[in-house]
Short mmCIF file of N, CA and C in Angstrom, two decimals:
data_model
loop_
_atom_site.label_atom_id
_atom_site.label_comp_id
_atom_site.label_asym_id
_atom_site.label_seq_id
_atom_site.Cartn_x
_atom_site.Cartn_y
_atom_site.Cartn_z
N UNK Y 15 -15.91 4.04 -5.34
CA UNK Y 15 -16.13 4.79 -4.12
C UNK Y 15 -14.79 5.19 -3.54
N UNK Y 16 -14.79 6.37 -3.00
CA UNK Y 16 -13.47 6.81 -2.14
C UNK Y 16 -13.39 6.24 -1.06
N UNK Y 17 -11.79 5.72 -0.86
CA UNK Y 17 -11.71 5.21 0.69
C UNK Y 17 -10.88 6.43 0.82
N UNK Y 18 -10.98 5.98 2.26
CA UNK Y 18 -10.46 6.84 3.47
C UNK Y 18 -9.08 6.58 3.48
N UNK Y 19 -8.37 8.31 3.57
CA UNK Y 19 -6.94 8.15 3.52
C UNK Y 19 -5.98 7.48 4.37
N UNK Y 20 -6.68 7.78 5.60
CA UNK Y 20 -5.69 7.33 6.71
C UNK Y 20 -6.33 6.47 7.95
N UNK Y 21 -6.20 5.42 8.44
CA UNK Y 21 -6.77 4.45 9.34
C UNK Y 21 -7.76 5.20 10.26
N UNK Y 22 -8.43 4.99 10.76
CA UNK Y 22 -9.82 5.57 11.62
C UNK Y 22 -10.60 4.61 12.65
N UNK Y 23 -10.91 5.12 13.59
CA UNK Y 23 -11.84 4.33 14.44
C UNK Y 23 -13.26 4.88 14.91
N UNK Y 24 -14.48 4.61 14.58
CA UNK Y 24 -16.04 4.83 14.71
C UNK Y 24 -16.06 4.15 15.62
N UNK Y 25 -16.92 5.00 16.49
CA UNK Y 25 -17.98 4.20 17.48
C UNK Y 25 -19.21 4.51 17.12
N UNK Y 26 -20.10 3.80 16.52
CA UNK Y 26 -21.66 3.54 16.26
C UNK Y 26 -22.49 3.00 17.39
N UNK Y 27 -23.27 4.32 17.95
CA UNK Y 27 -24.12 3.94 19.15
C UNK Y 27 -25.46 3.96 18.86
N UNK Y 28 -26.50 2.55 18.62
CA UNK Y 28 -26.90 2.34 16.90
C UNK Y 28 -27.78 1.37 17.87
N UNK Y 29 -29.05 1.24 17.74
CA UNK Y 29 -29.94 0.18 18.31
C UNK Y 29 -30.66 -0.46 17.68
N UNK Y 30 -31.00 0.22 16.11
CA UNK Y 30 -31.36 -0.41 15.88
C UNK Y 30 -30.76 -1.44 14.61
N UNK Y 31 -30.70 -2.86 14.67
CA UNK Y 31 -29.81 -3.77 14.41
C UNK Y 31 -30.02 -3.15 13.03
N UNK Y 32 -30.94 -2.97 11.73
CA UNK Y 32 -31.31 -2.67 10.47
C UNK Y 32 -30.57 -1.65 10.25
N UNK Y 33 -30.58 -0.57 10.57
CA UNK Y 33 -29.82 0.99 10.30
C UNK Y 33 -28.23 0.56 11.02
N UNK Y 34 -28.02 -0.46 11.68
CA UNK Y 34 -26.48 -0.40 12.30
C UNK Y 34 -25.41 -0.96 10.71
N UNK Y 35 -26.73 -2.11 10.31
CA UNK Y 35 -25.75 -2.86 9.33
C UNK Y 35 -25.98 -2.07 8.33
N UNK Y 36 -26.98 -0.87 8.06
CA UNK Y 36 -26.55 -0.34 6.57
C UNK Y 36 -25.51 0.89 6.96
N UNK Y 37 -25.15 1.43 8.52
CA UNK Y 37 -24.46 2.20 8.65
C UNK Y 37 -23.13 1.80 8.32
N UNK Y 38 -23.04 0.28 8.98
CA UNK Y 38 -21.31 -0.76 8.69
C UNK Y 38 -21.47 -0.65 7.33
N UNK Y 39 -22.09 -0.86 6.13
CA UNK Y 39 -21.63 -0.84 5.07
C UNK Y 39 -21.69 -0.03 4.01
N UNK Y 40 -22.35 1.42 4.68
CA UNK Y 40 -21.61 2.75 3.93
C UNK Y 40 -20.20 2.95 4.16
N UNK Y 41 -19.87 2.74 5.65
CA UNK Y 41 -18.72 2.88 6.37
C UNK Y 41 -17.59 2.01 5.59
N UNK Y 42 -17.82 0.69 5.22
CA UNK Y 42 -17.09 -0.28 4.69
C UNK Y 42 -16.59 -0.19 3.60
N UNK Y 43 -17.62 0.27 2.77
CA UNK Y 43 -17.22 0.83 1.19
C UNK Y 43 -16.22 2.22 1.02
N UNK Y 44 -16.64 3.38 2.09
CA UNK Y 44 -15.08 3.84 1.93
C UNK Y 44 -13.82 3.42 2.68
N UNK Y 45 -13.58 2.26 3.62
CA UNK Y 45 -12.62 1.84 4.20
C UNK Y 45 -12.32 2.44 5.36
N UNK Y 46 -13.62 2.64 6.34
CA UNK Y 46 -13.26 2.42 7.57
C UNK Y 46 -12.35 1.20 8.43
N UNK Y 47 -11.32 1.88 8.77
CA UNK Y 47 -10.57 0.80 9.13
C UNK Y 47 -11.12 -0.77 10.28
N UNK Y 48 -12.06 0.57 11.66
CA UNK Y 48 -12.55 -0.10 12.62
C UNK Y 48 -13.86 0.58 13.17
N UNK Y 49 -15.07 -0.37 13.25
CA UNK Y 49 -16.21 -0.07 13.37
C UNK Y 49 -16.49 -0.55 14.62
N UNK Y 50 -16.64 -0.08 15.67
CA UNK Y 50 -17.82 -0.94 17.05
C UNK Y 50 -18.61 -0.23 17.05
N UNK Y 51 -19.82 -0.95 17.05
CA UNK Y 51 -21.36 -0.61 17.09
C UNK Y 51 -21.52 -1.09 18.58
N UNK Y 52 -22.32 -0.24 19.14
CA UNK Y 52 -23.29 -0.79 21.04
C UNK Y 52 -24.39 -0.21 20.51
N UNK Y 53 -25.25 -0.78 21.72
CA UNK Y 53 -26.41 -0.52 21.46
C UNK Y 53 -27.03 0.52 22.54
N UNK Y 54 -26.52 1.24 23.30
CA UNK Y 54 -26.86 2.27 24.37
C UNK Y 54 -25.74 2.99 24.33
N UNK Y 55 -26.06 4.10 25.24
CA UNK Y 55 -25.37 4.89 26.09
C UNK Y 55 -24.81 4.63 26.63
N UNK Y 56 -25.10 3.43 28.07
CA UNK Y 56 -23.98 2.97 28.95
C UNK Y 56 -23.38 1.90 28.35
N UNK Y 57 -23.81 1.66 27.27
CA UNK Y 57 -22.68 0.63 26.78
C UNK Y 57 -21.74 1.14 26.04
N UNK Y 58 -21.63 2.48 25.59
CA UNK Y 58 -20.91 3.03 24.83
C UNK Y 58 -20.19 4.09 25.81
N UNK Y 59 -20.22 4.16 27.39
CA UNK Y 59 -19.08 4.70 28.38
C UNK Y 59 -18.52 3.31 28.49
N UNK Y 60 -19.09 2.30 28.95
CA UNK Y 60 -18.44 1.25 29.25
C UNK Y 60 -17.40 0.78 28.07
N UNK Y 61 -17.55 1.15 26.91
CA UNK Y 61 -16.41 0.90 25.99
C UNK Y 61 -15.19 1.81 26.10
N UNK Y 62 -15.66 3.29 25.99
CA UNK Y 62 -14.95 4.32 25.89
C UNK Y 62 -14.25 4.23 27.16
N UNK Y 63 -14.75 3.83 27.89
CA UNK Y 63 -13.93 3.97 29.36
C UNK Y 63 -12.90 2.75 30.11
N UNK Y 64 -13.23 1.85 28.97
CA UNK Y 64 -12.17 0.75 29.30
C UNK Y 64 -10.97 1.03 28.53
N UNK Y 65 -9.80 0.57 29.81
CA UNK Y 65 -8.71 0.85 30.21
C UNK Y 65 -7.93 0.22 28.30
N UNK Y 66 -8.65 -0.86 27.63
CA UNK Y 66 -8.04 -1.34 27.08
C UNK Y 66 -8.47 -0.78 25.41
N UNK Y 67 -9.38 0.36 25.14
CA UNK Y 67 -9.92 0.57 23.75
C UNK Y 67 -9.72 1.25 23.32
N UNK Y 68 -9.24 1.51 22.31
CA UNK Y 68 -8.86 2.86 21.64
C UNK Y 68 -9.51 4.06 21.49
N UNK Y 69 -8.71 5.50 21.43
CA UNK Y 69 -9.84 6.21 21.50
C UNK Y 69 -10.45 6.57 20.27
N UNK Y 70 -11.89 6.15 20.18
CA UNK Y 70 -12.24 6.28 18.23
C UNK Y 70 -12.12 7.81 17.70
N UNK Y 71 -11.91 7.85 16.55
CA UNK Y 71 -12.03 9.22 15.81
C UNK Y 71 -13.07 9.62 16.12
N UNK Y 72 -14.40 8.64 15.78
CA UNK Y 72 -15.73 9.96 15.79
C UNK Y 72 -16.69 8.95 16.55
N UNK Y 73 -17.82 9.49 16.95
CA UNK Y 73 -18.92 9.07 17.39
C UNK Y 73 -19.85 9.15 16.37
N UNK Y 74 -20.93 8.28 16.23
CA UNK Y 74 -21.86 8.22 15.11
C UNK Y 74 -22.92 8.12 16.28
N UNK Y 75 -23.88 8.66 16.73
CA UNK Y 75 -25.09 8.66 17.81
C UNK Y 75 -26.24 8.70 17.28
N UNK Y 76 -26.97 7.52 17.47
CA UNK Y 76 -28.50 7.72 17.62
C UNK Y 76 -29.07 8.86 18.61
N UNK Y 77 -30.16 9.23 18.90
CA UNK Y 77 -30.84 9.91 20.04
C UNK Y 77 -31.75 8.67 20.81
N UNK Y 78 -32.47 8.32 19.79
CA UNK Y 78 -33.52 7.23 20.95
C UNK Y 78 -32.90 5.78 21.39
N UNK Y 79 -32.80 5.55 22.27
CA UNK Y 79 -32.12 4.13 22.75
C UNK Y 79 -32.26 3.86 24.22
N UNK Y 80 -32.55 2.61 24.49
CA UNK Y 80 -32.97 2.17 25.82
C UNK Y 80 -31.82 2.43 26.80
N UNK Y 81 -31.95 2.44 28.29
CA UNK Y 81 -30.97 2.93 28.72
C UNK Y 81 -30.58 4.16 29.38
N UNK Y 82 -29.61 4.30 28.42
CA UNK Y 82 -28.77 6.22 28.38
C UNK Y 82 -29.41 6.29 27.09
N UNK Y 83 -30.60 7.27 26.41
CA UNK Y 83 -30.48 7.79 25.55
C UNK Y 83 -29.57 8.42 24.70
N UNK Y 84 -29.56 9.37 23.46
CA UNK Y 84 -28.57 9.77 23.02
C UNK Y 84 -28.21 10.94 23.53
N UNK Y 85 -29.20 11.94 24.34
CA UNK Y 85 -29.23 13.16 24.96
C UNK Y 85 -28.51 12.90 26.08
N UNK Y 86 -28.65 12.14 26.73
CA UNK Y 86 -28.26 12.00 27.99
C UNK Y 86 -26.58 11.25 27.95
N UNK Y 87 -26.17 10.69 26.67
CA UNK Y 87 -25.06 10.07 26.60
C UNK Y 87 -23.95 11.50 25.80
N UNK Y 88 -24.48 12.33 25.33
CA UNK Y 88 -24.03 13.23 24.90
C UNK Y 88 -23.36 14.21 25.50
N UNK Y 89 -24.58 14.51 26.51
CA UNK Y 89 -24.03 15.31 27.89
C UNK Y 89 -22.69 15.00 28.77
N UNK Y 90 -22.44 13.88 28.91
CA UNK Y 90 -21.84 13.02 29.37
C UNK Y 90 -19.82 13.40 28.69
N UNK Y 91 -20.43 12.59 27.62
CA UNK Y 91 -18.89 12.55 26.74
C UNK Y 91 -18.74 14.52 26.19
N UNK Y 92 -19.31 15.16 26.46
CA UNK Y 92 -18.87 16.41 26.12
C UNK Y 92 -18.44 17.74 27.91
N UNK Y 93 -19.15 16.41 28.98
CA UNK Y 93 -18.38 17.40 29.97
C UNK Y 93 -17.49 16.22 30.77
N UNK Y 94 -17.14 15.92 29.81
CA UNK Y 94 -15.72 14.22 30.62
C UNK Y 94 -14.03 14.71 29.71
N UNK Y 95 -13.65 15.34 30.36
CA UNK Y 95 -12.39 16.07 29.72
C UNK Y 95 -11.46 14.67 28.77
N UNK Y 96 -11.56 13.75 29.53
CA UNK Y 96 -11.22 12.48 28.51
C UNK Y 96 -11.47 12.42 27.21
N UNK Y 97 -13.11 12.97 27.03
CA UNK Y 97 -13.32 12.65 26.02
C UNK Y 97 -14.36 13.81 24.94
N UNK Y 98 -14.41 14.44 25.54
CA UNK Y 98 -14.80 15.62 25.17
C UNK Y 98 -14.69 15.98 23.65
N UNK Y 99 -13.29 15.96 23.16
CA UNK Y 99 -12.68 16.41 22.20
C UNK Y 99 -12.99 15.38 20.86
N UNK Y 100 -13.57 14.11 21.27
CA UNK Y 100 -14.31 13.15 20.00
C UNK Y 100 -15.42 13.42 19.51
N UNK Y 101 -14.89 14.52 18.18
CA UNK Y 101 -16.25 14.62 17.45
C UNK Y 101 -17.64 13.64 17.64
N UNK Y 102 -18.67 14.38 17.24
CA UNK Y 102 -20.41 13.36 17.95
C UNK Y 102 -20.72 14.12 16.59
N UNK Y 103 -20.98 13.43 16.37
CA UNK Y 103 -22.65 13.33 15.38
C UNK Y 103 -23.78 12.27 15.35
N UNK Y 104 -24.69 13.27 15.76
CA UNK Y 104 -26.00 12.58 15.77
C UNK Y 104 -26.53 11.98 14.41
N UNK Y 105 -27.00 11.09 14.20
CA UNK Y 105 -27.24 10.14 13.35
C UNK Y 105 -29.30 9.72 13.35
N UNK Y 106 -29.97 10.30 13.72
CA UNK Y 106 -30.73 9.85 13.96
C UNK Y 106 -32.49 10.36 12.74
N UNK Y 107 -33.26 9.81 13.46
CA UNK Y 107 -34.60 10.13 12.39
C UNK Y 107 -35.46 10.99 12.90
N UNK Y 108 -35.24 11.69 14.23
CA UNK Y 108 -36.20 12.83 14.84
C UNK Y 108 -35.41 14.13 14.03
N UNK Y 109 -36.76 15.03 13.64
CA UNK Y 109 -36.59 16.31 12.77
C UNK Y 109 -37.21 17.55 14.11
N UNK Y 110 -37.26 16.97 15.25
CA UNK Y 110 -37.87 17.82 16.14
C UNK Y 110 -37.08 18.85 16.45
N UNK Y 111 -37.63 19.71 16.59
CA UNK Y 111 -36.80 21.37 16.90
C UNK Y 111 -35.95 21.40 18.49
N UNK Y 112 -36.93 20.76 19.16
CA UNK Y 112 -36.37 20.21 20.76
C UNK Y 112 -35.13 19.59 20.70
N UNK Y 113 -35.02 18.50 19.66
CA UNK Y 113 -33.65 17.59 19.50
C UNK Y 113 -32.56 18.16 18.84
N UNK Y 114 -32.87 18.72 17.62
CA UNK Y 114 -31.73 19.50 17.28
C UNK Y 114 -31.12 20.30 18.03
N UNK Y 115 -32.17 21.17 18.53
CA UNK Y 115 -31.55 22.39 19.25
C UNK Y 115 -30.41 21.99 20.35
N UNK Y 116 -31.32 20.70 21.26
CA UNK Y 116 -30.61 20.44 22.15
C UNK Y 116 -29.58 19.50 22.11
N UNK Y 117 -29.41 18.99 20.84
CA UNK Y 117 -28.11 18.49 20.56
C UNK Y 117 -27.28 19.23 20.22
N UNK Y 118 -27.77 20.27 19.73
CA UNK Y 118 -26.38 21.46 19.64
C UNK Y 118 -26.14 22.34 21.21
N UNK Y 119 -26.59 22.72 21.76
CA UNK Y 119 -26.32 22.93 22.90
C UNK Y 119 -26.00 22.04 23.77
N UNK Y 120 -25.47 20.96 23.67
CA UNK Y 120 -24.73 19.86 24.68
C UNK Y 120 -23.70 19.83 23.41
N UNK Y 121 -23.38 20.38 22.89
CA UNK Y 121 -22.14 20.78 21.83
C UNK Y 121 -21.93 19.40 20.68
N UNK Y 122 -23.04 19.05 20.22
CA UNK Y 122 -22.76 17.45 19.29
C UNK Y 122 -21.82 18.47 18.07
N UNK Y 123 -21.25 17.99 17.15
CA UNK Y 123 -20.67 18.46 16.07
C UNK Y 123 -21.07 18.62 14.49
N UNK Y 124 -22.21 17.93 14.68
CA UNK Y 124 -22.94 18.01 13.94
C UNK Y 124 -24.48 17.15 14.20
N UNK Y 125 -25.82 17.28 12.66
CA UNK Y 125 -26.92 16.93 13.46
C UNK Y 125 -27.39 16.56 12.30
N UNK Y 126 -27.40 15.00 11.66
CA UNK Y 126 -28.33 14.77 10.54
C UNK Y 126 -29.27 13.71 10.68
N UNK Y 127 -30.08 13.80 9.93
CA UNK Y 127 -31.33 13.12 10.14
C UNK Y 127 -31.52 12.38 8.65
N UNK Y 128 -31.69 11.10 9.40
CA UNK Y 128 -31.59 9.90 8.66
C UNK Y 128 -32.39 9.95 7.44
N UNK Y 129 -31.80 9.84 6.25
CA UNK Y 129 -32.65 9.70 5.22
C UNK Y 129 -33.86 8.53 5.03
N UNK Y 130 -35.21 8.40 4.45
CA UNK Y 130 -35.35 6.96 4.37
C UNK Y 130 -35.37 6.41 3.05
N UNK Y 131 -34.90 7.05 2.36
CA UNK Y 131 -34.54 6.38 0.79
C UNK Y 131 -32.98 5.83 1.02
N UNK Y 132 -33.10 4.59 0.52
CA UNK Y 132 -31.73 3.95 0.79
C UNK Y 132 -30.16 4.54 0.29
N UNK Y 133 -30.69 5.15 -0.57
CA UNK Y 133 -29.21 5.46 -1.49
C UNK Y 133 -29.12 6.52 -0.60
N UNK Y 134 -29.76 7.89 -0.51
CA UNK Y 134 -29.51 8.80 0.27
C UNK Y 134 -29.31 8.91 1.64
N UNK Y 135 -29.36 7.55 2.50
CA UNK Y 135 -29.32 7.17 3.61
C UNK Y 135 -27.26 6.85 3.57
N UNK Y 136 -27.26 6.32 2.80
CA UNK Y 136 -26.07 5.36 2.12
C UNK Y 136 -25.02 6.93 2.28
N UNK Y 137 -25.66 7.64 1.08
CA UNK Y 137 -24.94 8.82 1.07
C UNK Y 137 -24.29 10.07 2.17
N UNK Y 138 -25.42 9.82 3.24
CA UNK Y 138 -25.22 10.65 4.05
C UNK Y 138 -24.30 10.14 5.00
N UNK Y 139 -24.06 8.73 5.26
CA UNK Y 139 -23.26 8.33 6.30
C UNK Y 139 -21.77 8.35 5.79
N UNK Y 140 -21.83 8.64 4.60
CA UNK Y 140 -20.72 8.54 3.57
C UNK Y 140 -20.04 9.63 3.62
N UNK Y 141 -20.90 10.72 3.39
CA UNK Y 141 -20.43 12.36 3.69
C UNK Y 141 -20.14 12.56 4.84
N UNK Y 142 -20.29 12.01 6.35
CA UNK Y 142 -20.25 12.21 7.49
C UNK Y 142 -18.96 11.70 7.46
N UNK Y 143 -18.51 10.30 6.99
CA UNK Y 143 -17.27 9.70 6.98
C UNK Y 143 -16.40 10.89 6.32
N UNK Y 144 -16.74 10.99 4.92
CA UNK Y 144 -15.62 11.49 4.21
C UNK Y 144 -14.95 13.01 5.25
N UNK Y 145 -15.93 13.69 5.19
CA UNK Y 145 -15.48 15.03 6.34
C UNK Y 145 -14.92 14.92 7.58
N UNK Y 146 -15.74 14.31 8.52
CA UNK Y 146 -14.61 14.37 10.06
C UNK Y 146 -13.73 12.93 9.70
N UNK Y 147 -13.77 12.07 8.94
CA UNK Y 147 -12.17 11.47 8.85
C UNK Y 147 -11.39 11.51 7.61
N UNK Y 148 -11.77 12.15 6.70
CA UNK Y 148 -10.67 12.58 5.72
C UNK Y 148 -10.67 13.77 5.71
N UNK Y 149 -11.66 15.25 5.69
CA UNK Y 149 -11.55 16.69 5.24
C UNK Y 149 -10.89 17.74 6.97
N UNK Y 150 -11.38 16.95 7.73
CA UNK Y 150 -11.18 17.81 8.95
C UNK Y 150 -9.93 17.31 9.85
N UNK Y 151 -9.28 17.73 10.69
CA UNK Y 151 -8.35 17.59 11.33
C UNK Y 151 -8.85 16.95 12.39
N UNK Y 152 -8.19 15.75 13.14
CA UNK Y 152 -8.59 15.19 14.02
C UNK Y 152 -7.82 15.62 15.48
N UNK Y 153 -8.61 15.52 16.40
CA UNK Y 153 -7.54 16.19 17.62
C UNK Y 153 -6.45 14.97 18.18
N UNK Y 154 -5.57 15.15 18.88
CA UNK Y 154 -4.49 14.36 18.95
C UNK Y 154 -4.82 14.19 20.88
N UNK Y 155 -5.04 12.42 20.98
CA UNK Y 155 -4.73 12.02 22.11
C UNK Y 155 -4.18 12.95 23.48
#
């Protein structure tokens, strides 16, 4: 498997515990450097927004989650000039026309929908890695 060229930081906003740990270990096998998984929305400002955490390369987002949903946490980190500029991709298992759409119009960066065959599940979080942290340019602090 290809690792990742250059050190990286994910935030996985991931509820449910089953899909978090097969997300950590697509992620692991190409050498994500640093993974935090939360389990909401406001737990994932409350990370991003402490004084002491780095700012991650990418966002990995569910949509459904107790709380701040993923819609509503989206909105959020794309009109917060802080943080705006950290690629989002939605990560989730709704194929609804409502969700896509409206995850692209709150500007996510991309929009895939969870495979449920394992390998292709495996694969896709893999391709998400390989592109926004090895093929694409990351924006600078």
């Amino acid at each position: 498997m290809t690792t990742s060229s250059r050190p990286c930081d994910v935030l996985l906003v991931e509820d449910d515990i089953a899909d978090a740990m097969l997300i950590e270990e697509a992620l692991s096998e190409r050498g994500t450097s640093n993974l935090v998984q939360v389990t909401d929305g406001v737990a994932a400002l409350e990370h991003l927004r402490s004084p002491d955490t780095a700012r991650p390369d990418l966002i990995v987002l569910d949509l459904n989650m107790p709380r701040m949903n993923g819609h509503e946490l989206l909105k959020v980190l794309k009109t917060d000039e802080g943080l705006q500029a950290i690629p989002v991709v939605i990560l989730t298992t709704s194929t609804a026309p409502d969700d896509v759409n409206g995850a692209y119009t709150s500007h996510a960066n991309a929009y895939v929908t969870k495979p449920v065959n394992l390998d292709e599940f495996e694969q896709a979080v893999q391709s998400i890695d390989a592109f926004y942290l090895d093929t694409a340019t990351r924006p600078r602090p």
